[in-house]
Amino acid sequence: MTTMRQFVGEVLRARRADRGFSIRELSARSRVSQGYISEVERGQKEPSSELLAALADALDVPLSSVLREVADQLETAEVRSQLASVSSIGADTVRASAA
Amino acid sequence: MTTMRQFVGEVLRARRADRGFSIRELSARSRVSQGYISEVERGQKEPSSELLAALADALDVPLSSVLREVADQLETAEVRSQLASVSSIGADTVRASAA
């Protein structure tokens, strides 16, 4: 299952694209290094609360809206994962009944 | 301003209270140490995505709902902080006009 960290990265990258900023520009605005931003966007680094706040600020978006979007994506993943386990239980039941 | 980390801690503590678990019980269920849980709840440690997922799982709550509550609290704090800066600008304007 996709971790929260990966969704955080995806949402941040999408917000940066919305604003039309390069990583270099976001780095200059946020004073966060380009390498770090890139790692966060790829879901490889767990950003601290302070760093997330600095990035959201530099993107002119409230951190709460970034977080809400992460929550929405996480919920979709949770539902999909539940559905997958329900349908695998369903398939097992069908197989067990057939046996 | 309160950091996201502090809200994460508050929400996790509230969810633990809802479930009636002690830190010791949550620790046993989540396999996260009591000291670590306590630091996370007090907003002193930035939990990794994996740790947050383990705690949410042990609390039988979707991580997305924890995150959404954090987003709500963060939004309230953001609005309060904006209101405070608007009213301080207002006060400056009044003072400037009076001068």
Short mmCIF file of C-alpha atoms in Angstrom, two decimals, chain B residues 19-94:
data_model
loop_
_atom_site.label_atom_id
_atom_site.label_comp_id
_atom_site.label_asym_id
_atom_site.label_seq_id
_atom_site.Cartn_x
_atom_site.Cartn_y
_atom_site.Cartn_z
CA ARG B 19 -10.75 3.60 22.46
CA GLY B 20 -10.00 3.51 26.18
CA PHE B 21 -6.43 2.27 25.66
CA SER B 22 -3.53 3.10 27.93
CA ILE B 23 -0.20 3.93 26.31
CA ARG B 24 0.95 0.50 27.46
CA GLU B 25 -1.95 -1.21 25.66
CA LEU B 26 -1.45 0.81 22.48
CA SER B 27 2.24 -0.02 22.62
CA ALA B 28 1.48 -3.75 22.85
CA ARG B 29 -1.03 -3.58 19.99
CA SER B 30 1.13 -1.44 17.69
CA ARG B 31 4.58 -2.76 18.65
CA VAL B 32 5.69 0.86 19.03
CA SER B 33 7.52 1.61 22.28
CA GLN B 34 5.65 3.41 25.08
CA GLY B 35 8.27 6.15 25.19
CA TYR B 36 7.94 6.81 21.48
CA ILE B 37 4.12 6.92 21.62
CA SER B 38 4.30 9.33 24.51
CA GLU B 39 6.72 11.63 22.66
CA VAL B 40 4.58 11.54 19.51
CA GLU B 41 1.44 12.38 21.51
CA ARG B 42 3.20 15.34 23.09
CA GLY B 43 4.24 16.59 19.66
CA GLN B 44 7.91 16.06 20.43
CA LYS B 45 8.67 13.40 17.83
CA GLU B 46 7.83 13.52 14.15
CA PRO B 47 6.35 10.07 13.46
CA SER B 48 7.22 8.37 10.16
CA SER B 49 4.41 7.38 7.81
CA GLU B 50 4.94 3.73 8.75
CA LEU B 51 4.69 4.49 12.46
CA LEU B 52 1.54 6.58 11.96
CA ALA B 53 0.01 3.75 9.96
CA ALA B 54 0.88 1.25 12.73
CA LEU B 55 -0.66 3.48 15.41
CA ALA B 56 -3.83 4.15 13.40
CA ASP B 57 -4.14 0.43 12.70
CA ALA B 58 -3.74 -0.43 16.40
CA LEU B 59 -6.40 2.18 17.21
CA ASP B 60 -8.74 0.68 14.58
CA VAL B 61 -9.10 4.01 12.80
CA PRO B 62 -8.23 4.77 9.18
CA LEU B 63 -5.09 6.91 8.97
CA SER B 64 -7.02 9.12 6.51
CA SER B 65 -9.49 10.07 9.24
CA VAL B 66 -6.67 10.95 11.66
CA LEU B 67 -5.11 13.09 8.95
CA ARG B 68 -8.39 14.77 8.09
CA GLU B 69 -8.87 15.74 11.73
CA VAL B 70 -5.32 17.13 11.80
CA ALA B 71 -6.13 19.11 8.61
CA ASP B 72 -9.28 20.52 10.27
CA GLN B 73 -7.38 21.63 13.37
CA LEU B 74 -4.60 23.08 11.27
CA GLU B 75 -7.13 25.02 9.21
CA THR B 76 -8.68 26.50 12.34
CA ALA B 77 -5.21 27.58 13.48
CA GLU B 78 -4.46 29.06 10.04
CA VAL B 79 -7.69 31.08 10.03
CA ARG B 80 -7.02 32.31 13.58
CA SER B 81 -3.52 33.34 12.62
CA GLN B 82 -4.83 35.24 9.55
CA LEU B 83 -7.49 36.94 11.64
CA ALA B 84 -4.84 37.98 14.15
CA SER B 85 -2.67 39.52 11.43
CA VAL B 86 -5.67 41.27 9.84
CA SER B 87 -6.69 42.78 13.16
CA SER B 88 -3.13 43.90 13.90
CA ILE B 89 -3.00 45.57 10.44
CA GLY B 90 -6.37 47.14 11.31
CA ALA B 91 -5.01 48.48 14.59
CA ASP B 92 -1.92 49.89 12.81
CA THR B 93 -4.14 51.64 10.27
CA VAL B 94 -6.25 53.18 13.04
#
